[in-house]
Short mmCIF file of C-alpha atoms and ligand atoms in Angstrom, two decimals:
data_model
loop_
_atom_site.label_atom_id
_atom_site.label_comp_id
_atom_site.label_asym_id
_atom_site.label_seq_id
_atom_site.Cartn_x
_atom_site.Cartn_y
_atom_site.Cartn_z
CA UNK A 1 0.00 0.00 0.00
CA UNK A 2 1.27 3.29 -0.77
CA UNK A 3 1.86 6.01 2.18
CA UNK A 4 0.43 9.67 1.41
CA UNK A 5 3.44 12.25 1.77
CA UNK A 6 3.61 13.76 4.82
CA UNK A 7 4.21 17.55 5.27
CA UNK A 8 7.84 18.03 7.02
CA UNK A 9 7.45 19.14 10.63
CA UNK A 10 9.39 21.79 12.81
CA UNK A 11 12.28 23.57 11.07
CA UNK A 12 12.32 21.61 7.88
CA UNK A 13 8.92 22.25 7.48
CA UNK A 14 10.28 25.96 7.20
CA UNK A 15 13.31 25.10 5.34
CA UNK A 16 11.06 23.38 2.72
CA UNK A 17 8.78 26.57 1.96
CA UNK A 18 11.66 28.70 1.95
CA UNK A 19 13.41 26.47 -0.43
CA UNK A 20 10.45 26.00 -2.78
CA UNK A 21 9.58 29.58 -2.67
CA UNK A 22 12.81 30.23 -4.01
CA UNK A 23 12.76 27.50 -6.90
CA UNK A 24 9.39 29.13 -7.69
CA UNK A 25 10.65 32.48 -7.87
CA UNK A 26 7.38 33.08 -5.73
CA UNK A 27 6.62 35.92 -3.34
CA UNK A 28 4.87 35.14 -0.21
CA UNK A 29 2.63 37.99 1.40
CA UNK A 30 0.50 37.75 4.04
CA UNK A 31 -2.03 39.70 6.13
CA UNK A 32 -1.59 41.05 9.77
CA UNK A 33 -4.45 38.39 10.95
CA UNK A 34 -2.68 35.51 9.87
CA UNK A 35 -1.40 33.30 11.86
CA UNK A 36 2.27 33.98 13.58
CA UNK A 37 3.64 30.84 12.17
CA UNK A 38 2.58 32.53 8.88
CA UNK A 39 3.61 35.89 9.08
CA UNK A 40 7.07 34.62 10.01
CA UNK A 41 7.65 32.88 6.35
CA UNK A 42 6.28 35.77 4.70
CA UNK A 43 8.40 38.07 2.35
CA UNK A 44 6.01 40.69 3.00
CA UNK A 45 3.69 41.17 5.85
CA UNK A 46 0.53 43.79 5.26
CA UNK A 47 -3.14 45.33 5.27
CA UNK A 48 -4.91 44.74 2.26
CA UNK A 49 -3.75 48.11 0.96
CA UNK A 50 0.03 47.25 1.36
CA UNK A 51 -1.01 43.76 -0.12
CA UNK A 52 -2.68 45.21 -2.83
CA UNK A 53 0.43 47.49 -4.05
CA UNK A 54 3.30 44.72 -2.69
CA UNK A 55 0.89 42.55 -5.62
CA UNK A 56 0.85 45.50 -8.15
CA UNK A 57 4.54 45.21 -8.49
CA UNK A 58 5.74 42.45 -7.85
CA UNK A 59 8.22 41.09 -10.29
CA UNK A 60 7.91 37.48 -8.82
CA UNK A 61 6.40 34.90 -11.45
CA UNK A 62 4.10 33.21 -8.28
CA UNK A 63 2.40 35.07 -5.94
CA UNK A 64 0.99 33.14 -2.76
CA UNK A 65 -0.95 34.95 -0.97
CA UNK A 66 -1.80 34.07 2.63
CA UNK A 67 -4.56 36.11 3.60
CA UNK A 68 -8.56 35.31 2.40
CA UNK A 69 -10.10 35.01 -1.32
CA UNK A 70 -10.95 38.10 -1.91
CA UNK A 71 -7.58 39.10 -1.25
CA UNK A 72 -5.94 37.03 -3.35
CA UNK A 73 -8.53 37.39 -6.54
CA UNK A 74 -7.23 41.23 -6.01
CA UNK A 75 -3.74 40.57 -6.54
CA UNK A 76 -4.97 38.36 -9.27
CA UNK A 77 -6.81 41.10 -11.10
CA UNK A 78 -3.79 43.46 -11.21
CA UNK A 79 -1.48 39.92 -12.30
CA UNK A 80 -3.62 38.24 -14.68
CA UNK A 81 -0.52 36.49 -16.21
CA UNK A 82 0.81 35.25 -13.09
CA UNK A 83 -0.13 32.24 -11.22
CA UNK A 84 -1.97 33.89 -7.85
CA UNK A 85 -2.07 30.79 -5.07
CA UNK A 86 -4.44 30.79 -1.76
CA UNK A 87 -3.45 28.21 0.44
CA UNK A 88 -6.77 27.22 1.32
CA UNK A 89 -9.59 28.19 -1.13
CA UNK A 90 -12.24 28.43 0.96
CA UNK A 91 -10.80 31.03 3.28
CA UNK A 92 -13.58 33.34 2.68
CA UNK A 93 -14.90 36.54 4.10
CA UNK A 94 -18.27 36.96 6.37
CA UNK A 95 -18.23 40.67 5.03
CA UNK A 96 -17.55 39.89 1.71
CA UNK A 97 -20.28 37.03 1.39
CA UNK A 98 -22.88 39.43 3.45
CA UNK A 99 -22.77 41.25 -0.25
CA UNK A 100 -24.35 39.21 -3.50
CA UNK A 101 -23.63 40.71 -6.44
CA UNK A 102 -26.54 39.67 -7.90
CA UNK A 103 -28.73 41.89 -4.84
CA UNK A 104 -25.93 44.50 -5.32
CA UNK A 105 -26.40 44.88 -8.72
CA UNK A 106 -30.45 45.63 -8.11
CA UNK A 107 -29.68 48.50 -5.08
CA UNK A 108 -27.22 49.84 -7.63
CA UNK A 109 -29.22 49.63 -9.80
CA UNK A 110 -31.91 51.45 -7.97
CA UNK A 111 -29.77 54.53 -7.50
CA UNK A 112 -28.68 56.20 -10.94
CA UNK A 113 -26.19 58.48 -10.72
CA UNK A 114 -24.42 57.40 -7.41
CA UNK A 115 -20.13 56.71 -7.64
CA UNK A 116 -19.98 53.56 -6.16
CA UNK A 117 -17.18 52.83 -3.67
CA UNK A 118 -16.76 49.26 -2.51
CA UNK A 119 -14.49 48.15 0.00
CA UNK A 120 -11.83 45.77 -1.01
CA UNK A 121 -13.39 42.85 1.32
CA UNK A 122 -15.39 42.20 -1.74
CA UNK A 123 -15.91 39.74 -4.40
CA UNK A 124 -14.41 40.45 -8.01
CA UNK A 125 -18.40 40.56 -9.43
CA UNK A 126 -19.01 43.10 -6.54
CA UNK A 127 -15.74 44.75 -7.58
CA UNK A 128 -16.72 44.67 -11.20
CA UNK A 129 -20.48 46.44 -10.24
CA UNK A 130 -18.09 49.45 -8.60
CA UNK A 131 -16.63 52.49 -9.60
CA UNK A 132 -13.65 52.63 -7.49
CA UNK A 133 -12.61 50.30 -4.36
CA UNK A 134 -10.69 51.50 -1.17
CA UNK A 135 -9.96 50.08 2.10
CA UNK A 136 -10.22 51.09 5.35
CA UNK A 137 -6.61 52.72 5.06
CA UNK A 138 -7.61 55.21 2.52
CA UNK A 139 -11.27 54.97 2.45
CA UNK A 140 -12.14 58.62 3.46
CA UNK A 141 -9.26 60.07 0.72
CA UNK A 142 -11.36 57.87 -1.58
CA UNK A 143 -14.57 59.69 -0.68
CA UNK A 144 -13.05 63.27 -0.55
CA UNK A 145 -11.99 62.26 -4.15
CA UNK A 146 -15.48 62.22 -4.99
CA UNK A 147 -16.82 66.01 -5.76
CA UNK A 148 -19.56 66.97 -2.83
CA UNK A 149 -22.24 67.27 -5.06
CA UNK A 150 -22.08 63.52 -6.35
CA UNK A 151 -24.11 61.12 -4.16
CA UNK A 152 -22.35 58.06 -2.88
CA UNK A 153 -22.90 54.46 -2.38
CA UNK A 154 -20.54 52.77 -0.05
CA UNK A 155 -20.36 49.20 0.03
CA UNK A 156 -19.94 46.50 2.06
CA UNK A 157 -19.22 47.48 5.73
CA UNK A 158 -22.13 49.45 7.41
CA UNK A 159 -19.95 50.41 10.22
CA UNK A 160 -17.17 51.31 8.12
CA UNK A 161 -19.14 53.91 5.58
CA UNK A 162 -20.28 55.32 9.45
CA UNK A 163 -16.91 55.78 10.49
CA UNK A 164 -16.04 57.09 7.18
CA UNK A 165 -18.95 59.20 6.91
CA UNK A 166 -18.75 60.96 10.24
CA UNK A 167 -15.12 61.55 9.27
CA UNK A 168 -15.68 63.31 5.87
CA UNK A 169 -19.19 65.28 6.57
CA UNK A 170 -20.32 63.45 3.81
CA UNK A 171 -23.61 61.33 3.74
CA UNK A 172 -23.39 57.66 2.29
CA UNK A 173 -25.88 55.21 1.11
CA UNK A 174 -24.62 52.57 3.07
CA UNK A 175 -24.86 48.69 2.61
CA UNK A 176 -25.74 47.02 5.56
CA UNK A 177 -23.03 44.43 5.12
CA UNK A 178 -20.64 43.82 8.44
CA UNK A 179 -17.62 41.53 9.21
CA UNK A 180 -18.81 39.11 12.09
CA UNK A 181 -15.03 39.31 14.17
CA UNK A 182 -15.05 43.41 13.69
CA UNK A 183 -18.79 43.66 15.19
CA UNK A 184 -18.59 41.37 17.93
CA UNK A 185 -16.81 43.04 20.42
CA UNK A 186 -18.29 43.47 23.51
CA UNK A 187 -18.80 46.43 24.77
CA UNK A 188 -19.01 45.92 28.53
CA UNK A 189 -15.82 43.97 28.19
CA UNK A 190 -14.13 46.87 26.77
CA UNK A 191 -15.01 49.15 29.66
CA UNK A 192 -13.81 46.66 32.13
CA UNK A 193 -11.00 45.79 30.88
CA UNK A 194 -10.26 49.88 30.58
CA UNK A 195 -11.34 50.24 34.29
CA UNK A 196 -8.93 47.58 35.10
CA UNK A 197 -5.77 48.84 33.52
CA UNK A 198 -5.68 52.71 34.05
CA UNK A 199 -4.00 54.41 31.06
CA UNK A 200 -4.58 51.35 28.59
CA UNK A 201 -4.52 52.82 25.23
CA UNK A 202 -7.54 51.71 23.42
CA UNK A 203 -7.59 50.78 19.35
CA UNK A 204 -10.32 50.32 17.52
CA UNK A 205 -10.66 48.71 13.87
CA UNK A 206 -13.54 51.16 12.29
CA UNK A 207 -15.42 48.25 11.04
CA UNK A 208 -16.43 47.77 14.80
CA UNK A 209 -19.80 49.70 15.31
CA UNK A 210 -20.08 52.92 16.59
CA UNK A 211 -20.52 52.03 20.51
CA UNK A 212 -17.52 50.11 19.84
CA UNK A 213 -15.82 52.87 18.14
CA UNK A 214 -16.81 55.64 20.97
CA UNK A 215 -14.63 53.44 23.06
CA UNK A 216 -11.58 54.35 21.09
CA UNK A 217 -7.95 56.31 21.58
CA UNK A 218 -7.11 55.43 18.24
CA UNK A 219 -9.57 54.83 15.38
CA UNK A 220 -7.51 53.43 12.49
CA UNK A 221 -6.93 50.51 10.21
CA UNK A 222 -5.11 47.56 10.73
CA UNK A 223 -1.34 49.54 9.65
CA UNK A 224 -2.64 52.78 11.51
CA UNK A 225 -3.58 50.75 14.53
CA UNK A 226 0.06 49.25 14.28
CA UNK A 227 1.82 52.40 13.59
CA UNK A 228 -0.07 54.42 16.81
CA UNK A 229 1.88 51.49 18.73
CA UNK A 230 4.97 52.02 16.83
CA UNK A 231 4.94 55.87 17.16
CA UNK A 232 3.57 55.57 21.08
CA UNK A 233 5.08 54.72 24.57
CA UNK A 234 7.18 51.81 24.09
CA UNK A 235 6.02 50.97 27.60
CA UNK A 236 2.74 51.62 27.13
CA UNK A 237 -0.44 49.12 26.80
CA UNK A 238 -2.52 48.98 24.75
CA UNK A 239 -5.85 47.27 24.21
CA UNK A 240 -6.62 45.52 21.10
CA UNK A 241 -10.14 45.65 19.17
CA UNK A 242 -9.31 43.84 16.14
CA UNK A 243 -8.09 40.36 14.96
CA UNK A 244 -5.63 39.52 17.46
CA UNK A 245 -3.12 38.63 14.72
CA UNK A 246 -1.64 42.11 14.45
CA UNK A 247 -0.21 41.75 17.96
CA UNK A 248 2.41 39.58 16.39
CA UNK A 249 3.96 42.75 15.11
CA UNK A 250 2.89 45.19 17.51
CA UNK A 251 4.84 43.19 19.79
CA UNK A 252 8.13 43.28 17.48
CA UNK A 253 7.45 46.96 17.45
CA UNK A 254 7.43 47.86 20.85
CA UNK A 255 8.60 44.77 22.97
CA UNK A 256 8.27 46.23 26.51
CA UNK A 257 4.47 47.16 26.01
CA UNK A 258 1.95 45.20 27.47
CA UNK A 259 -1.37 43.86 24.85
CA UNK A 260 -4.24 42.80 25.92
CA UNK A 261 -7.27 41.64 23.38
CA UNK A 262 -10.50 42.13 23.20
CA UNK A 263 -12.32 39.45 23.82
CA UNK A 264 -15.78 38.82 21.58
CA UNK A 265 -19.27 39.20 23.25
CA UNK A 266 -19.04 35.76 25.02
CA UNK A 267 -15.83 35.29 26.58
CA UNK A 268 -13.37 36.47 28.76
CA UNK A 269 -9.83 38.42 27.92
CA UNK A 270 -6.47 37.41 29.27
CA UNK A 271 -2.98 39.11 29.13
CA UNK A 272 -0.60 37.24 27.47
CA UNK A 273 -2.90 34.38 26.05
CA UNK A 274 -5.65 34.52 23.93
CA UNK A 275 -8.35 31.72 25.19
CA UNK A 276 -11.43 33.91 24.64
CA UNK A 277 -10.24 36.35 21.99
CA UNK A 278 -11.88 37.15 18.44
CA UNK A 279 -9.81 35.37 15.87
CA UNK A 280 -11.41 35.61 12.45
CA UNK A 281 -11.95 31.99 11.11
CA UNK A 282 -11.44 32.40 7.95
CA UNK A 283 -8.07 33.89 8.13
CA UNK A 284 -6.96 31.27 10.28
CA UNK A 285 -8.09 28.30 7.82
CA UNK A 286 -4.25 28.59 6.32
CA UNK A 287 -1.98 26.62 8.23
CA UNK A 288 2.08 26.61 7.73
CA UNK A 289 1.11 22.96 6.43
CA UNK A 290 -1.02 24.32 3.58
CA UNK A 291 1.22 26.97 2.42
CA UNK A 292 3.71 24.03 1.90
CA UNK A 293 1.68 21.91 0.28
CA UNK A 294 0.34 24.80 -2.14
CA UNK A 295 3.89 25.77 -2.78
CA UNK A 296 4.88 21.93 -3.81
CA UNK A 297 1.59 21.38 -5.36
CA UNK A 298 1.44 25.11 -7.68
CA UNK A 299 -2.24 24.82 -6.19
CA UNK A 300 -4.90 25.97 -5.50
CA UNK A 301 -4.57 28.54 -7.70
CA UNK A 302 -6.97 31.53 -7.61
CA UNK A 303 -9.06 31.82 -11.05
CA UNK A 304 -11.30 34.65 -11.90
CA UNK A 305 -13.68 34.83 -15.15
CA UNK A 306 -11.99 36.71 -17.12
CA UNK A 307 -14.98 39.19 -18.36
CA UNK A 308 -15.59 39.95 -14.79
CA UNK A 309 -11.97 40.36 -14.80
CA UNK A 310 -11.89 42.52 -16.83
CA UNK A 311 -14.96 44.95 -15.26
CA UNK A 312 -13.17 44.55 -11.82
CA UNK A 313 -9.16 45.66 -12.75
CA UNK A 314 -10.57 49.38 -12.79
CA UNK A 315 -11.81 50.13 -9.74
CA UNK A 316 -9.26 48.53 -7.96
CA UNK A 317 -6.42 50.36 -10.22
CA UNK A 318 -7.82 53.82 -9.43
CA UNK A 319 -7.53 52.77 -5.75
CA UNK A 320 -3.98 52.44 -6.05
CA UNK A 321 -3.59 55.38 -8.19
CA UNK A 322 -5.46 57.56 -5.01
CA UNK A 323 -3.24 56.34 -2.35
FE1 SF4 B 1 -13.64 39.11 6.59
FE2 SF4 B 1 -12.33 37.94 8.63
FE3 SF4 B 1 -11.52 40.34 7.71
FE4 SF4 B 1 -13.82 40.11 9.05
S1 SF4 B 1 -11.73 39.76 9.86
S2 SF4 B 1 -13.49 41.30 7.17
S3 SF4 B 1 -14.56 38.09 8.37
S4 SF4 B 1 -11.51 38.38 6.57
#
């Protein structure tokens, strides 16, 4: 009978990716919520706006990106030539799937003469219904791109077009789309945890809602919320309301600070550990095992029909261009 291969374990586990990374002259980028294990192989660690450009110029032949679908069907749209992998296809999004295009198309279609700005945590059809994507890093330059007399849809995050349109003074027609880590946070927890650590510096992801939000120090996305801890007290600590993956590097960034995460509406928090915190399950579906056996295996490789393709480059392209 023959065996099945067996992934290596430990360090030649690592080895192995590193070495067929190399052969493949592949990149490797991953998101802040991945897993440590992940980040740590990565050639490039990001939000999905730092993904997004790291994947607009790459000169690699193989991107793998370890992150969620929609994320890699974006770097697939700006590298339609290149073979895009995901090392588990069905890491999908709660916020992107809270959006059909099919119903998206209809509440576009219901508003002539709206600009349509969709947040990257989209699919490509949604993308390829939009006139211009941003993410939660540039959305509100995206919107103050917009002249003030043009109305706006924003789409998919309710509570980020609230952030963003509190921010800007400018009213959206929101989708009520949310991301089920970002608005589970509980509240009470939150306050507690604040009452118990006098000082803790508070950050907030702005696709929490807005009780969530009013909470806040720092309102930011996932590279603002690290760079408040690179640019604050390196002693400092700081509580964490969004996937608890980013402490990985807020941690390398200021070592003697102190994190504690948010836990989600059932659960308690703990210093140090996470045994009640808000990981997002979808992110966490890719495992250092997959992302070596999608590096040996050139699979699974992210496809996209190519005339939605084609609709859903644009958008995504004059994101980049906008900063
Ligand atoms: Fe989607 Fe997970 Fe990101 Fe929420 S944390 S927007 S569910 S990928």
């Amino acid at each position: 009978m023959i065996q099945p291969a067996l992934a290596p374990v430990g360090a030649e586990l690592v080895a192995e990716i590193q070495r067929l990374k190399r052969e493949m002259n592949a990149v490797i980028l991953a998101h802040y919520y991945q897993d440590d294990s992940i980040q740590d192989q990565a050639d490039f660690i990001g939000d999905s706006l730092q993904l997004a450009r790291q994947a607009a110029t790459t000169s690699a032949e193989v991107i793998v990106f370890c992150g969620v679908h929609f994320m890699a069907e974006t770097a697939k749209l700006l590298n339609p030539a290149k073979l895009v992998l995901l090392p588990d296809l069905l890491a999908g999004c709660s916020l992107s799937e809270s959006c059909p295009a099919d119903r998206f198309k209809a509440f576009v279609d219901a508003r002539p003469g709206h600009v349509v700005i969709t947040y990257v945590n989209s699919s490509a059809a949604v993308k390829a219904l939009s006139d211009i994507c941003c993410t939660s890093s540039n959305a509100c330059a995206v919107v103050r791109s917009i002249p003030a007399s043009t109305p706006i849809i924003f789409a998919p995050d309710q509570f980020l077009g609230d952030w963003v349109s509190r921010e800007t003074g400018r009213p959206l027609v929101l989708w009520q789309g949310s991301c089920e880590v970002h608005e589970n946070f509980s509240q009470n927890a939150i306050v507690r945890l604040q009452g118990e650590h006098p000082g803790i510096i508070t950050l907030v992801h702005p696709e929490c809602p807005l009780a969530v939000r009013a909470l806040a120090d720092v309102v930011g996305s996932t590279s603002q919320l690290l760079d408040a801890v690179r640019t604050g007290k390196r002693d400092g600590s700081y509580l964490v309301v969004t996937e608890p993956g980013i402490i990985h590097q807020m941690r390398k960034a200021a070592p003697g600070a102190t994190f504690v995460m948010a836990p989600a509406e059932v659960g308690g928090s703990q210093i140090g550990s996470c045994s009640h915190c808000n990981t997002c399950p979808h992110m966490r579906r890719n495992t250092l095992e997959k992302l070596y056996w999608c590096l040996r295996n050139r699979a699974p490789e992210v496809r996209i029909d190519p005339a939605i393709a084609e609709r859903a480059r644009l958008p995504i392209e004059r994101m980049i261009a906008i900063g």
